[in-house]
Coordinates of N, CA and C in Angstrom, one line a residue:
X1 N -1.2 30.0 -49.0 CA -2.6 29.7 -48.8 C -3.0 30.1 -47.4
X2 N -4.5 30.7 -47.3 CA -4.5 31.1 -45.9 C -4.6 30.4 -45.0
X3 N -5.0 30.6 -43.9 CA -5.5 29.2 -42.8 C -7.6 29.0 -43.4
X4 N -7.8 30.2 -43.3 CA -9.2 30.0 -44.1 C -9.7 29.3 -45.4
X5 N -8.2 29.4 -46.2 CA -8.3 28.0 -47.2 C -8.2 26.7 -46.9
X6 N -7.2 26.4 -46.2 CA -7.4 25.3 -45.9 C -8.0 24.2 -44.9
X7 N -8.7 25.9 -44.0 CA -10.0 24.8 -43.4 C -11.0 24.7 -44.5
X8 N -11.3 25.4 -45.4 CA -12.4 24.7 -46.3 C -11.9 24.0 -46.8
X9 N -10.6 23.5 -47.6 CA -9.8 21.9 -47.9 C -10.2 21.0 -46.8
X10 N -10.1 20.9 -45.6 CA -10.3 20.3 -44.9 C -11.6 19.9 -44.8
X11 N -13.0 20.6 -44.6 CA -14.2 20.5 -44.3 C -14.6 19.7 -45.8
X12 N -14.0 20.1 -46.9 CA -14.4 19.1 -47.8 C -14.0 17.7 -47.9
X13 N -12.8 17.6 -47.6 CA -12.1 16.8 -47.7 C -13.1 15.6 -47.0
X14 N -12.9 16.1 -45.2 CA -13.6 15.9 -44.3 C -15.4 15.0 -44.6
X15 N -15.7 16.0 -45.7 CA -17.4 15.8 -46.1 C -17.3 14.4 -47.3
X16 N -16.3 14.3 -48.3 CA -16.4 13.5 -49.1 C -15.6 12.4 -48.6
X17 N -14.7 12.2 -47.2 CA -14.6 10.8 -46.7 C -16.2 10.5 -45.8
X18 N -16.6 11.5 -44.9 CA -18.1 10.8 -44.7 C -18.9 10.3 -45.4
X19 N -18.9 11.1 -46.8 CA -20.4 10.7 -47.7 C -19.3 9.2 -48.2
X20 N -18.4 8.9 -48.6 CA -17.8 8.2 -48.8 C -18.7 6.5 -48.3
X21 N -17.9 6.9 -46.5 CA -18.3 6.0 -45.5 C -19.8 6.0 -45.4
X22 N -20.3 6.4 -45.3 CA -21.8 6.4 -45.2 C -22.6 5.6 -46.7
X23 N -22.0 5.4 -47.7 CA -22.8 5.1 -48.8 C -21.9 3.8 -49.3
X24 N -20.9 3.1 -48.5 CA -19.9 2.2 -48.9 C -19.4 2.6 -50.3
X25 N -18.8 3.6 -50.6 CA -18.3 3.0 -51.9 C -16.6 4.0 -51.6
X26 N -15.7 3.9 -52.7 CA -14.4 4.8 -52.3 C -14.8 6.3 -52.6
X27 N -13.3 6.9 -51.7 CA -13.4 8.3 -51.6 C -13.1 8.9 -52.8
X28 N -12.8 8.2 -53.9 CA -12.9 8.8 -55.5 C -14.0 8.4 -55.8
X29 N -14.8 7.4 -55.8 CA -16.4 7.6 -56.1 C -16.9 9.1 -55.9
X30 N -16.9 9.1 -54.4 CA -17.2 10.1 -53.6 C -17.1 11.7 -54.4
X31 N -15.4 11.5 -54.3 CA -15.6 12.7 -54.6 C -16.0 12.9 -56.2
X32 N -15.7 11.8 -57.5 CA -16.3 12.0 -58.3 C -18.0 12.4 -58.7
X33 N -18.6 12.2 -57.5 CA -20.1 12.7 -57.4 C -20.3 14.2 -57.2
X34 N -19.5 14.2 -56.3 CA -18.9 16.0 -55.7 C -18.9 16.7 -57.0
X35 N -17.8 16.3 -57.6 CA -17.5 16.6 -58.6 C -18.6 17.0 -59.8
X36 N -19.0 15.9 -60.0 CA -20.6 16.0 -60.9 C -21.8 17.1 -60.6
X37 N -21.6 17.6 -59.3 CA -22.6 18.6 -58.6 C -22.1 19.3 -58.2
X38 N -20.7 19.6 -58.3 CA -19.9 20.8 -57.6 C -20.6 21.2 -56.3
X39 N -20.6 20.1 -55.9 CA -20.7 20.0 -54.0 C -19.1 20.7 -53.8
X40 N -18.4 20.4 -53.7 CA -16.9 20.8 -53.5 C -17.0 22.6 -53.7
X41 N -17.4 23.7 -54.4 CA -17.6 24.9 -54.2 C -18.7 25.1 -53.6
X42 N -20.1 24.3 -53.4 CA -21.2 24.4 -52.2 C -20.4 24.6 -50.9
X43 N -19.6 23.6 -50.5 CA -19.3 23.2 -48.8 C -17.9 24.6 -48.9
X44 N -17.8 25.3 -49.6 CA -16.8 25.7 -49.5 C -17.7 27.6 -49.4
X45 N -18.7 27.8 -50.3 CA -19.7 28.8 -50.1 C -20.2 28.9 -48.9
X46 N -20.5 27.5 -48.5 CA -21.3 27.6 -47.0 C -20.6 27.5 -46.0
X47 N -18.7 27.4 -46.3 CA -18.1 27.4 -45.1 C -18.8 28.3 -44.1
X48 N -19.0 29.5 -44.1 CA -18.8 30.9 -42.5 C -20.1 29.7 -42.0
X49 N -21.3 29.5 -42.3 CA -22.1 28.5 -41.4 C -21.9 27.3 -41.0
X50 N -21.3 26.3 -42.4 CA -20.7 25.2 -41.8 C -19.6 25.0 -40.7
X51 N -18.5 25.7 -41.0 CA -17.5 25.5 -39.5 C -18.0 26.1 -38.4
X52 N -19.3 26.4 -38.1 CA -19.4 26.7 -36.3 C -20.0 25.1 -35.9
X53 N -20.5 24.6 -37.1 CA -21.2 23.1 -37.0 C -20.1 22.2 -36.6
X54 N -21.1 21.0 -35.8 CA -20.3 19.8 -35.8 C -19.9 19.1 -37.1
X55 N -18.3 18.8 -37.5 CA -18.4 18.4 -39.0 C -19.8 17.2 -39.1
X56 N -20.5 16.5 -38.7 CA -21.4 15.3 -38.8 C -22.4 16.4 -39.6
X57 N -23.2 17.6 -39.0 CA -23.5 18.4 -40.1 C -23.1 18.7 -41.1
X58 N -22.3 19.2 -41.4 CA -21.6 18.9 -43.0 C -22.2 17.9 -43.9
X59 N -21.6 16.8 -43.4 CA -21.9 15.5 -43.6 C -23.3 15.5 -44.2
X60 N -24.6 15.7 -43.1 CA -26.2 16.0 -43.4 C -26.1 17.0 -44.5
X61 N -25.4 17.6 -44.5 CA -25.9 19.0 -45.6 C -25.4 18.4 -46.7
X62 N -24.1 17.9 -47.0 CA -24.4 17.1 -48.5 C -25.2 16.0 -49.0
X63 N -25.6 15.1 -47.5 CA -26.1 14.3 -47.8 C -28.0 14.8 -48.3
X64 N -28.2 15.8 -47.8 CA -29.3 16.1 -48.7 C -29.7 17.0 -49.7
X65 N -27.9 17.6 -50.3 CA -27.7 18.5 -51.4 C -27.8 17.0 -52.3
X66 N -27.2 16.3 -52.3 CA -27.0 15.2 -53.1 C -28.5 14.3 -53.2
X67 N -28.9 13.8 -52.4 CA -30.7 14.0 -52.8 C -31.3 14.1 -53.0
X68 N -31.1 15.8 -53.3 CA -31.8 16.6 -54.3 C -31.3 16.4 -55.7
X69 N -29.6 16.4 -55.9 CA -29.4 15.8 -57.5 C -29.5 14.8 -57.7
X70 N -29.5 13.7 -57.3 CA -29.6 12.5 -58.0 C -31.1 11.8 -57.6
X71 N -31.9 12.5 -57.3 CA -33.9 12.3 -57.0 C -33.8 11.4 -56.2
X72 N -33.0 11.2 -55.1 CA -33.4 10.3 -54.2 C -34.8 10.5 -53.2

């Protein structure tokens, strides 16, 4: 696996323990929502923009991909 792969493993990984922490529930909730919205190939499409970001952006960018799917 490259190093390029596994900084996007990372930045996801990274994005579904924040949205995790940020909405109290576990990081299999979490990523089971990911999952439901294939957020997990989003953060991974928008890696070249997302890694010059602070990961806390990350974080903002699912949190209002997700948002938008569940009509918050």
């Amino acid at each position: 696996m490259s190093q390029t792969e596994m900084d996007k493993n990372l930045l996801v990984v990274t994005a579904i323990q924040g949205y995790a922490e940020n909405h109290h529930i576990s990081e299999s909730e979490a990523f089971d929502k990911f999952s439901r919205h294939n957020i997990q190939n989003l953060i991974r499409d928008q890696y070249d923009a997302l890694h010059t970001q602070p990961l806390e952006e990350t974080i903002d960018f699912v949190e209002d991909v997700m948002k938008r799917y569940e009509g918050e």
